[in-house]
PDB file of C-alpha atoms in Angstrom:
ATOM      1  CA  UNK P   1    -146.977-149.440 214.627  1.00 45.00           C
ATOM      2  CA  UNK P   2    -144.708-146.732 214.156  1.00 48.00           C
ATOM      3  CA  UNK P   3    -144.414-145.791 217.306  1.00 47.00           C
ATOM      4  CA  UNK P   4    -143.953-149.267 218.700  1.00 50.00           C
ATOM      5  CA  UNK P   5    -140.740-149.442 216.527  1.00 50.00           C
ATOM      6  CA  UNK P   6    -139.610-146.011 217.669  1.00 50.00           C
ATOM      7  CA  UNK P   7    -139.653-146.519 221.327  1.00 50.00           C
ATOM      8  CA  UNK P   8    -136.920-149.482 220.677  1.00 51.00           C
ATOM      9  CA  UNK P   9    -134.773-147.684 218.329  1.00 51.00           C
ATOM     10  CA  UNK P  10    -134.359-144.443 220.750  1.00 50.00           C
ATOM     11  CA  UNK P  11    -133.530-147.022 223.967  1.00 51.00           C
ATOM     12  CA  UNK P  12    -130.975-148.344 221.855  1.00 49.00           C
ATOM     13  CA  UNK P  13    -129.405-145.243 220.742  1.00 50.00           C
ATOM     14  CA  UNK P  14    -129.455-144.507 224.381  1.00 51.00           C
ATOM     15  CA  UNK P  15    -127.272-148.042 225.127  1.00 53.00           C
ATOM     16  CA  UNK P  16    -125.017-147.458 222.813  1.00 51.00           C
ATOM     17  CA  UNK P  17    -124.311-143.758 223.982  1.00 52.00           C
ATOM     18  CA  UNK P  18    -123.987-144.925 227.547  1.00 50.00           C
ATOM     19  CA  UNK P  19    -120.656-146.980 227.110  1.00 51.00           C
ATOM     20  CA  UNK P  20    -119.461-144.341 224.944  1.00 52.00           C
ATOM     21  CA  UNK P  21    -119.727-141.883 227.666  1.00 49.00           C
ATOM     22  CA  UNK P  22    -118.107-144.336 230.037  1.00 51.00           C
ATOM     23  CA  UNK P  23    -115.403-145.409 228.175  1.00 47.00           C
ATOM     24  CA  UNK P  24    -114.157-141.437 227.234  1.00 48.00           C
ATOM     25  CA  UNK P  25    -114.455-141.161 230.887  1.00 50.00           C
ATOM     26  CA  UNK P  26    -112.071-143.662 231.755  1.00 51.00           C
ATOM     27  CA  UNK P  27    -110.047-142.458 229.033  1.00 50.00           C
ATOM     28  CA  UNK P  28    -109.487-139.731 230.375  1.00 50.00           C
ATOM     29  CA  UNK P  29    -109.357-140.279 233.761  1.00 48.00           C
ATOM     30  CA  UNK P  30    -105.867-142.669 233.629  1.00 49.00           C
ATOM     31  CA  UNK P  31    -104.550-139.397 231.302  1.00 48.00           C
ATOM     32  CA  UNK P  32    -105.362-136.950 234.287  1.00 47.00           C
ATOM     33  CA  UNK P  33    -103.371-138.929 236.768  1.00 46.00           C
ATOM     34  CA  UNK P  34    -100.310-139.565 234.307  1.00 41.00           C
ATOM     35  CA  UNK P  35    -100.044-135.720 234.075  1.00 38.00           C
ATOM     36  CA  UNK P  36    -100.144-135.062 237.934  1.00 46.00           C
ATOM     37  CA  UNK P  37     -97.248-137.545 238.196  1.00 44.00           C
ATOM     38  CA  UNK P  38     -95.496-136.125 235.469  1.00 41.00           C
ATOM     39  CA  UNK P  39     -95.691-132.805 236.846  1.00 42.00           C
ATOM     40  CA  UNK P  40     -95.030-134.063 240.448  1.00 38.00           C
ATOM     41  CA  UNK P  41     -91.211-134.253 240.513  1.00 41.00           C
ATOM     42  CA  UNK P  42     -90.783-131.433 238.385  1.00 41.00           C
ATOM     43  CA  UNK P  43     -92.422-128.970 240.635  1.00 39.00           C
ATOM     44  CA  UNK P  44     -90.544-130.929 243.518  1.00 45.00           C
ATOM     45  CA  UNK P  45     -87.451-130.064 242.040  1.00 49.00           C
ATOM     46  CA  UNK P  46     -87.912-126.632 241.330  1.00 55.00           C
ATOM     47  CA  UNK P  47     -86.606-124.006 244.451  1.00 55.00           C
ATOM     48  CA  UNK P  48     -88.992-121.929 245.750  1.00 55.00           C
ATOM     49  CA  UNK P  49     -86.481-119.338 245.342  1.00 57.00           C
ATOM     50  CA  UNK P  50     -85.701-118.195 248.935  1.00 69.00           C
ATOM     51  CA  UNK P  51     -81.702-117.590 249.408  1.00 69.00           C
ATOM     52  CA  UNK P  52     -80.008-119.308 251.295  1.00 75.00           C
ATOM     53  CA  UNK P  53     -82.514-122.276 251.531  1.00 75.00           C
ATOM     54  CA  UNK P  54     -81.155-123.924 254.132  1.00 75.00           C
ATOM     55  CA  UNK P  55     -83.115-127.330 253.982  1.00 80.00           C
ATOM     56  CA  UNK P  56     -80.593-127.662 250.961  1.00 79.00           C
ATOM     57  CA  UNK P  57     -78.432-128.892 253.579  1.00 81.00           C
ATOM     58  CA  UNK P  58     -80.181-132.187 254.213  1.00 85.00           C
ATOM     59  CA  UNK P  59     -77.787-135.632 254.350  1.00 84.00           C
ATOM     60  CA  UNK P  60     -78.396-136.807 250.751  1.00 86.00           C
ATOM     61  CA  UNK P  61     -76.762-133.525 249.892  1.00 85.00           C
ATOM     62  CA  UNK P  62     -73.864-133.521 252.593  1.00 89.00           C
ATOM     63  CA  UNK P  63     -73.365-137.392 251.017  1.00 90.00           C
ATOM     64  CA  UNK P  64     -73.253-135.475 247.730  1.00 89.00           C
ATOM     65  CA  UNK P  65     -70.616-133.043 248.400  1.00 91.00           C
ATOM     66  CA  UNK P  66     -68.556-135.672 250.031  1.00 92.00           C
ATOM     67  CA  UNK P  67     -68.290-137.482 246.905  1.00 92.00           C
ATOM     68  CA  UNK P  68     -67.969-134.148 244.686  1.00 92.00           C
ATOM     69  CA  UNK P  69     -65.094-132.958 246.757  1.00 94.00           C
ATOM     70  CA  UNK P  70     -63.413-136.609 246.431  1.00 94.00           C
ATOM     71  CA  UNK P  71     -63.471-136.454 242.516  1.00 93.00           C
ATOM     72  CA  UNK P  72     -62.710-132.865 242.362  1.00 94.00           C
ATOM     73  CA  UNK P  73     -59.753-133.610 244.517  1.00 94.00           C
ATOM     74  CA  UNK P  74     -58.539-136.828 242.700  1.00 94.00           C
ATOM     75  CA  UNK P  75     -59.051-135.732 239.223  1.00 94.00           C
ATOM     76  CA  UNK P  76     -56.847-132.652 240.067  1.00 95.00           C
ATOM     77  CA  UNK P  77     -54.404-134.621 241.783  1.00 95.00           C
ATOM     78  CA  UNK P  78     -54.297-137.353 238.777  1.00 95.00           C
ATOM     79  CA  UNK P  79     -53.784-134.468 236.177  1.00 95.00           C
ATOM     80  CA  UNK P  80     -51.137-132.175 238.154  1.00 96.00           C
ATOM     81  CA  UNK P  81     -48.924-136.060 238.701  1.00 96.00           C
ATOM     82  CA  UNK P  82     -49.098-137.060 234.928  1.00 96.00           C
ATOM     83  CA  UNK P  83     -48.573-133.315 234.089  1.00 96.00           C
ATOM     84  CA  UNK P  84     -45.441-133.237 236.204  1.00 96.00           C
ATOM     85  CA  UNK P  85     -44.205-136.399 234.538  1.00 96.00           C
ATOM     86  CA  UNK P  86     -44.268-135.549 231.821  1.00 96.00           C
ATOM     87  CA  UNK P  87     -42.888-131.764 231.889  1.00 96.00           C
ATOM     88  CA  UNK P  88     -40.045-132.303 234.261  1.00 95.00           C
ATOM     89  CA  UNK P  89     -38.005-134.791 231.343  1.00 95.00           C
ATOM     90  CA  UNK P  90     -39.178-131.939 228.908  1.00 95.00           C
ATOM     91  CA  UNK P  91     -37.436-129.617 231.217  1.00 95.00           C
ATOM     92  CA  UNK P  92     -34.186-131.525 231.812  1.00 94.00           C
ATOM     93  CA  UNK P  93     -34.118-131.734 228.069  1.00 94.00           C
ATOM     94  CA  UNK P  94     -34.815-128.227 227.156  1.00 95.00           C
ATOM     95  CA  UNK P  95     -31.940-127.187 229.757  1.00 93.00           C
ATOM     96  CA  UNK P  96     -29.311-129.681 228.620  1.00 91.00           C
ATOM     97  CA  UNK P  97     -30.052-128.672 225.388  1.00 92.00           C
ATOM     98  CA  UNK P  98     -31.156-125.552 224.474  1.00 91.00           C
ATOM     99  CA  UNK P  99     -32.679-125.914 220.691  1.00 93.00           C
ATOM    100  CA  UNK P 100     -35.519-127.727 222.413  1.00 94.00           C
ATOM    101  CA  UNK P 101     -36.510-125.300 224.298  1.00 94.00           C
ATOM    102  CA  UNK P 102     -38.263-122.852 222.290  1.00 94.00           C
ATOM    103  CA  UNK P 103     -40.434-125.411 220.411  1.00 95.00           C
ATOM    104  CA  UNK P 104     -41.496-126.778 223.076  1.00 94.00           C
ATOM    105  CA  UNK P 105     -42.488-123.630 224.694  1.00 94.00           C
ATOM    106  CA  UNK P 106     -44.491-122.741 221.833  1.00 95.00           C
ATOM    107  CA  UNK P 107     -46.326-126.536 221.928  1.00 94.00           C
ATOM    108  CA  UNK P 108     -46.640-126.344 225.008  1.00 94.00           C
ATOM    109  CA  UNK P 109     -48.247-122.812 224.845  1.00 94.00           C
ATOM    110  CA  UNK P 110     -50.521-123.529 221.924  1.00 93.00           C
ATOM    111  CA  UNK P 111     -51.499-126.469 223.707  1.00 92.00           C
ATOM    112  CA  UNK P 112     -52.789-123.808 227.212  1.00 92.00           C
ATOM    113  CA  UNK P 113     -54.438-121.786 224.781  1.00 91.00           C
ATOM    114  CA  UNK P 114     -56.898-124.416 223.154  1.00 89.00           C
ATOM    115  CA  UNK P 115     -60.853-123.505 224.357  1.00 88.00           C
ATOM    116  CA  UNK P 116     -61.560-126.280 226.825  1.00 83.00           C
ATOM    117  CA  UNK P 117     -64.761-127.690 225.330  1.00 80.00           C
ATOM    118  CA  UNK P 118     -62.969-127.591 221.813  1.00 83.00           C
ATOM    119  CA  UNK P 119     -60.198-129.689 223.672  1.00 84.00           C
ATOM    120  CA  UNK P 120     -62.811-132.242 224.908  1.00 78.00           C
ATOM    121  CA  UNK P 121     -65.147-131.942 221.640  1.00 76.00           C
ATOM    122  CA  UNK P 122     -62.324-132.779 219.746  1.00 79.00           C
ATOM    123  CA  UNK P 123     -61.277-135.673 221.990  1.00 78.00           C
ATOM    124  CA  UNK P 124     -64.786-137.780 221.154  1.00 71.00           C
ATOM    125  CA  UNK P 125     -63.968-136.600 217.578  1.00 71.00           C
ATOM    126  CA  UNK P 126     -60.527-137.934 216.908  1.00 78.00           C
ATOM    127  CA  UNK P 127     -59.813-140.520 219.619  1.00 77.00           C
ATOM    128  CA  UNK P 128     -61.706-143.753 220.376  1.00 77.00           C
ATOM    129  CA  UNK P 129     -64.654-143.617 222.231  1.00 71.00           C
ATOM    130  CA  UNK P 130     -64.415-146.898 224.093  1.00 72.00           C
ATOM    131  CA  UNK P 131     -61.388-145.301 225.983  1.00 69.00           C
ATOM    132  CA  UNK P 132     -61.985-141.296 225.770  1.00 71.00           C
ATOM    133  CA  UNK P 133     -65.878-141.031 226.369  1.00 70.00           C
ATOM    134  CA  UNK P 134     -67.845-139.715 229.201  1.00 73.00           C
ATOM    135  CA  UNK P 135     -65.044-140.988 231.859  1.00 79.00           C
ATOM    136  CA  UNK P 136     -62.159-140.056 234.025  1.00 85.00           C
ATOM    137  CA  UNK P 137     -59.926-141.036 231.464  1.00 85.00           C
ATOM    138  CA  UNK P 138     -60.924-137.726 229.416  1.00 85.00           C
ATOM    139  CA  UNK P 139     -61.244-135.425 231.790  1.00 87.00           C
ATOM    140  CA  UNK P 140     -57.926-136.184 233.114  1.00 91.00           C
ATOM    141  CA  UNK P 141     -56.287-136.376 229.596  1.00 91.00           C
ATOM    142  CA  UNK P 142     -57.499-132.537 228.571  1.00 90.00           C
ATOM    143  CA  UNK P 143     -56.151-131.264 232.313  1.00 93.00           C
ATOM    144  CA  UNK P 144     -52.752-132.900 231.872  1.00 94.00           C
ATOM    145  CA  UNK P 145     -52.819-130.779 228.610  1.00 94.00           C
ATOM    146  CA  UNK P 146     -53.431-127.163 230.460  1.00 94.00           C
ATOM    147  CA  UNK P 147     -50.662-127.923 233.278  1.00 95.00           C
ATOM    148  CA  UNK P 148     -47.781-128.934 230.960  1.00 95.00           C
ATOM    149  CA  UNK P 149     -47.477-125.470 229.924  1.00 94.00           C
ATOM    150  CA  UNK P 150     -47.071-123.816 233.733  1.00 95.00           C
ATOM    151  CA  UNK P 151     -44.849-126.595 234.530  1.00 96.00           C
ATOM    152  CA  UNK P 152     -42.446-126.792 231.982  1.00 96.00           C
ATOM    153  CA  UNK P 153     -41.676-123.307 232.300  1.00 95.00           C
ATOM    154  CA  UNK P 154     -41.363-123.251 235.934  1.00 95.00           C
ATOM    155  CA  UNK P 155     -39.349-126.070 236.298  1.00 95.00           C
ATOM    156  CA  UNK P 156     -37.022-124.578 233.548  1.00 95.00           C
ATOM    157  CA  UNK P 157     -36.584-121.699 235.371  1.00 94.00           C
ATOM    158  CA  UNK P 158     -35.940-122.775 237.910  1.00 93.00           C
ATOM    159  CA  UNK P 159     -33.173-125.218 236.698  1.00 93.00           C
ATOM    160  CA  UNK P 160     -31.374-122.171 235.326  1.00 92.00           C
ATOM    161  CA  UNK P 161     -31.991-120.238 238.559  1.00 91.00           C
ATOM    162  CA  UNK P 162     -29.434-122.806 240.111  1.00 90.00           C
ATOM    163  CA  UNK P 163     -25.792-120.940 240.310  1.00 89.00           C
ATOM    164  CA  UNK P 164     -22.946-121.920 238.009  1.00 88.00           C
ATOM    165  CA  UNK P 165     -20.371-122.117 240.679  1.00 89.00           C
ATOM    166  CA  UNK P 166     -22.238-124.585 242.589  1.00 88.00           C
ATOM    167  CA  UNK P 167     -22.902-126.809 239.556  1.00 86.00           C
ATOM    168  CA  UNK P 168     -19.280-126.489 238.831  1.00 86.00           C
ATOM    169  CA  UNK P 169     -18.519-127.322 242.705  1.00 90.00           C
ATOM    170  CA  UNK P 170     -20.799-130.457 242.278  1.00 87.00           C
ATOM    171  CA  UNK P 171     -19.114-131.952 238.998  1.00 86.00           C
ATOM    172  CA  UNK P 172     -15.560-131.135 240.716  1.00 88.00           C
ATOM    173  CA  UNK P 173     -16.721-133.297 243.619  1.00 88.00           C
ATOM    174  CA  UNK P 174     -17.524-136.120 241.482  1.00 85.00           C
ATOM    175  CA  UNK P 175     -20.838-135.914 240.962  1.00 85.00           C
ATOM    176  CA  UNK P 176     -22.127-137.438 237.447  1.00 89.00           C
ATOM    177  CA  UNK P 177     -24.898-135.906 235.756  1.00 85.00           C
ATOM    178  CA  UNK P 178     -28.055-137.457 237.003  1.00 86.00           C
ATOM    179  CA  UNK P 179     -26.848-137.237 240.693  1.00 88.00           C
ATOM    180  CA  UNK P 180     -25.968-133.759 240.305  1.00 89.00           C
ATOM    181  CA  UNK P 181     -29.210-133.339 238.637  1.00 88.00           C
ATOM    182  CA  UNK P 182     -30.680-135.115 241.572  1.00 88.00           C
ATOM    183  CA  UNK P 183     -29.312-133.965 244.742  1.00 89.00           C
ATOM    184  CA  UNK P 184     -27.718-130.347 244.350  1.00 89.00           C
ATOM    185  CA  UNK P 185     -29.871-128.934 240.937  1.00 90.00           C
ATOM    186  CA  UNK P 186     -33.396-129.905 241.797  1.00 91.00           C
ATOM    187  CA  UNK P 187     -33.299-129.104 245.329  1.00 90.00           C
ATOM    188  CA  UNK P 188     -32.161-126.210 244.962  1.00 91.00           C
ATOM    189  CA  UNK P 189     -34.841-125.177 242.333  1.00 92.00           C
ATOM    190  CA  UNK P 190     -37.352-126.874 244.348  1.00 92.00           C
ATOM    191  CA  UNK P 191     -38.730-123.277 245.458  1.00 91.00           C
ATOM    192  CA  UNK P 192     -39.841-122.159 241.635  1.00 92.00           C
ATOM    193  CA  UNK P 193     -40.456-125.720 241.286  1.00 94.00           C
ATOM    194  CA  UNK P 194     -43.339-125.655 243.754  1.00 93.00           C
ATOM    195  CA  UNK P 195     -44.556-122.513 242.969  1.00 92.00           C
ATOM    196  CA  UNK P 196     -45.410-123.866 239.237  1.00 94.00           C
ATOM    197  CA  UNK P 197     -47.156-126.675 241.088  1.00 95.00           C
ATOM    198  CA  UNK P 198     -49.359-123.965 242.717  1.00 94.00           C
ATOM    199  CA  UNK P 199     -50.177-122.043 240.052  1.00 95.00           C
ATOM    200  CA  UNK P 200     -50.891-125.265 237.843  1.00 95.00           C
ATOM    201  CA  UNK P 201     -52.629-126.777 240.836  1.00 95.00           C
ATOM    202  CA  UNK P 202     -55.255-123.724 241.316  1.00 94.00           C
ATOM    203  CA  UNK P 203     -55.796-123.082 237.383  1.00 93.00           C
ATOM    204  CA  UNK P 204     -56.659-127.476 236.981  1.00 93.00           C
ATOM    205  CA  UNK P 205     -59.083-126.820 239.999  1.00 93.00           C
ATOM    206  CA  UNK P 206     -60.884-124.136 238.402  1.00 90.00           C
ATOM    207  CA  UNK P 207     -60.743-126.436 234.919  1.00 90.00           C
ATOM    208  CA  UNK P 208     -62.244-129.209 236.931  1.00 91.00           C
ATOM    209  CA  UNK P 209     -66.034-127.614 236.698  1.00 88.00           C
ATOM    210  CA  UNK P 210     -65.531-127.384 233.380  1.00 87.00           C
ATOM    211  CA  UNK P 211     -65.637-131.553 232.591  1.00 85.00           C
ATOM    212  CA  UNK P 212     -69.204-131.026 234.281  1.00 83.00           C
ATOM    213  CA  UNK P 213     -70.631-131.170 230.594  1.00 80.00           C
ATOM    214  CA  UNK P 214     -69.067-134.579 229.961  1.00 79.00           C
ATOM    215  CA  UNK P 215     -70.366-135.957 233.541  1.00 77.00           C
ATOM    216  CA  UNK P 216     -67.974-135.230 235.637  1.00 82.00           C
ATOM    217  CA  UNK P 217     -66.727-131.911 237.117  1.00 81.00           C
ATOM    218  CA  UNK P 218     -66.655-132.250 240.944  1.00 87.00           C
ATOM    219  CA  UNK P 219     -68.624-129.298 242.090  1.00 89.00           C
ATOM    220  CA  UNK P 220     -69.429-128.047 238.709  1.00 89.00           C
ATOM    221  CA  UNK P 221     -71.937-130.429 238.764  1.00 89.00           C
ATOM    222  CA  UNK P 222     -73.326-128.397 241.233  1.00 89.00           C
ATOM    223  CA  UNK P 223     -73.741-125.310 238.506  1.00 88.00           C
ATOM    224  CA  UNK P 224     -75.495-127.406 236.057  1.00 88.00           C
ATOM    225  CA  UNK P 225     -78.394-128.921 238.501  1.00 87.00           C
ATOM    226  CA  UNK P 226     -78.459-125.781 240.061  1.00 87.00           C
ATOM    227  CA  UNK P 227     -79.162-124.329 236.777  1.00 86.00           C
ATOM    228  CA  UNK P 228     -81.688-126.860 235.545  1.00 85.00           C
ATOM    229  CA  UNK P 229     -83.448-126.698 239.072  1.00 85.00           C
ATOM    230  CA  UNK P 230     -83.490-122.905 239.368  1.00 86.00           C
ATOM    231  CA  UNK P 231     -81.701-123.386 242.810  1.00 83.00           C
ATOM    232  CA  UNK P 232     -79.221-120.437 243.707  1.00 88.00           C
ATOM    233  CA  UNK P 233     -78.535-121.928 246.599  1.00 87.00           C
ATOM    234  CA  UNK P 234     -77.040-125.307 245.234  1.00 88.00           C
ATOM    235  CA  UNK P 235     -74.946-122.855 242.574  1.00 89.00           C
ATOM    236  CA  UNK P 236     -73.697-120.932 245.805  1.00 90.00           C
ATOM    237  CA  UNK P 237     -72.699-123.667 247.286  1.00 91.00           C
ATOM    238  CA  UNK P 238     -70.630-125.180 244.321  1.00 90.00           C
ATOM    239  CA  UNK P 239     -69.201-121.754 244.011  1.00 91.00           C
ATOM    240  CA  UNK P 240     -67.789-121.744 247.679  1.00 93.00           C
ATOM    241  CA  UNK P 241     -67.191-125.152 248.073  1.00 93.00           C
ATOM    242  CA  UNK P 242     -64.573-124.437 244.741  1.00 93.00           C
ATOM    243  CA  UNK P 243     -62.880-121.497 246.502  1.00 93.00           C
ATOM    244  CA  UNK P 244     -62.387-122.894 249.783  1.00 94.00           C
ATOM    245  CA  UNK P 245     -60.997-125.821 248.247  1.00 94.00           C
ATOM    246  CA  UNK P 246     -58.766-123.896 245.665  1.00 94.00           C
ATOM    247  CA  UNK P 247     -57.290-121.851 248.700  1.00 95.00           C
ATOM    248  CA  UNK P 248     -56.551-124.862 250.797  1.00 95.00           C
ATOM    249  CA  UNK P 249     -54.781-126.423 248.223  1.00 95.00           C
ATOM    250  CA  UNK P 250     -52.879-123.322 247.327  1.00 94.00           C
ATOM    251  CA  UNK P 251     -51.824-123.568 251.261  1.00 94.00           C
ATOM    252  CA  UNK P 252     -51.255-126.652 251.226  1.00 94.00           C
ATOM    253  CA  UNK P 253     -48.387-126.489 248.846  1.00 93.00           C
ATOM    254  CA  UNK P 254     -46.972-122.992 250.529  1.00 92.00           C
ATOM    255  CA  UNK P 255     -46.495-125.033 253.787  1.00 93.00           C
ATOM    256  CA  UNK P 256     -44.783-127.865 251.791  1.00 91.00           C
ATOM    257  CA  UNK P 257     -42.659-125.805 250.307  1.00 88.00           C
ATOM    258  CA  UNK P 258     -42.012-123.953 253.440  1.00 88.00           C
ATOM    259  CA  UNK P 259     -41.173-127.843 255.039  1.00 88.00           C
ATOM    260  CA  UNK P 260     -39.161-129.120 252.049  1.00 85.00           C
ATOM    261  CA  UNK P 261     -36.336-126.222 251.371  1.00 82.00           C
ATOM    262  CA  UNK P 262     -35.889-124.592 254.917  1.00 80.00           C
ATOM    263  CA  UNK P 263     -32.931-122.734 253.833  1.00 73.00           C
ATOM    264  CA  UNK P 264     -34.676-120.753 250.976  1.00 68.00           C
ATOM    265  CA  UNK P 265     -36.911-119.629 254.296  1.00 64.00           C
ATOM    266  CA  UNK P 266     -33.711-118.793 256.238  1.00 56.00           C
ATOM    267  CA  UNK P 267     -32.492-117.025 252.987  1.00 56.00           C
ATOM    268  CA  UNK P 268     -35.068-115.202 252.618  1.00 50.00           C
ATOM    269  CA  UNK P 269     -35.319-113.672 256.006  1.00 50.00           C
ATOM    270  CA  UNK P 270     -31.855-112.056 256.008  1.00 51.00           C
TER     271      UNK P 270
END
């Protein structure tokens, strides 16, 4: 009898260890496969290190630096505009009359001199986030801040580079104020003028990468995936692909100066 009851008890032990052993199995099995595609992209993403990897250079990433150079390109062209709207009537003030002009130097230049990322930190901080978040809108805002302080100087200087005589000449010849101002002052300080623009125009292109952190940047995106993937190549390229473009802005504006006040050229050559 005993070991009739036995047999029974150690074929049922062995049933119910069976499904055990099947279930962990395909417990684990889904688990396995969930890893390998987890690791998948990553390794995908990773560079294999060699420099220059020139399968970088596929057509999703051509695509890509066609639409990093067009918001590089318009979020310095949005910032230099408003920051030459706004500096120009701060100018004309500061030269008409001359109290204003040292405070708003210093604002100006205590403005230039706040960290970037403290500029934009304190942004989401302080102003509302619906119209200063992760957008254009605040990018544009902190590099409008950093060009006010080249321009306002420049285009003061260049106001008072204009000769007395020939303001004098002007206002004998009838001309009011704001046409003065308009067709004998401001062409004549066109020249410094334009080379604020240049110098406001390469430091806001080298700003640009910054606003990277905040999802923008133009080619600083480029540094931060490049980063993250371990890619030198993509870094190199951002690098370049900011140079080149600072330069042929920079001659850009020499040649548009050089077309808007032929005389200075003529001038300068005797």
């Amino acid at each position: 009898r005993p070991k009739r009851n036995q047999a029974p008890r150690e074929s049922t032990m062995e049933r119910n260890q069976a499904p055990r052993e099947s279930t962990m199995e395909r417990n684990q099995a889904p688990r396995e496969s969930t890893m390998e595609r987890n690791q998948a992209p990553r390794e995908s993403t990773m560079s294999d290190g060699s420099f220059p990897d020139w399968s970088w250079f596929n057509e999703r990433n051509i695509d890509r630096l066609q639409d990093l150079f067009v918001q590089h390109v318009q979020l310095t062209a949005w910032s230099l505009l408003f920051g030459l709207l706004i500096a120009i009537p701060l100018a004309v003030a500061a030269v008409r009359w001359r109290k204003l002009y040292s405070p708003l130097l210093n604002l100006t230049g205590v403005l230039f001199t706040i960290p970037s990322a403290a500029l934009i930190i304190g942004m989401f901080a302080f102003l509302p986030f619906d119209t200063f978040g992760l957008n254009p809108t605040t990018s544009i805002l902190a590099l409008t801040i950093y060009t006010l302080l080249i321009l306002f100087r420049n285009t003061v200087a260049g106001l008072d580079s204009v000769p007395r005589d020939v303001t004098e000449a002007a206002t004998a010849m009838g001309f009011r104020p704001g046409r003065r101002l308009l067709r004998v002052e401001f062409p004549l300080a066109l020249p410094v003028i334009i080379a604020g623009v240049r110098i406001a125009a390469v430091t806001t292109l080298g700003l640009v990468t910054v606003t990277a952190f905040i999802g923008q940047g133009g080619f600083g995106q480029l540094f931060i995936t490049g980063f993250q993937r371990r890619d030198t190549t993509e870094v190199a390229v951002g690098v370049v692909a900011s140079v080149v473009l600072a330069v042929a802005v920079d001659l850009a504006l020499v040649w548009t100066e050089k077309a808007l006040t032929p005389w200075s050229q003529s001038r300068g050559a005797r």
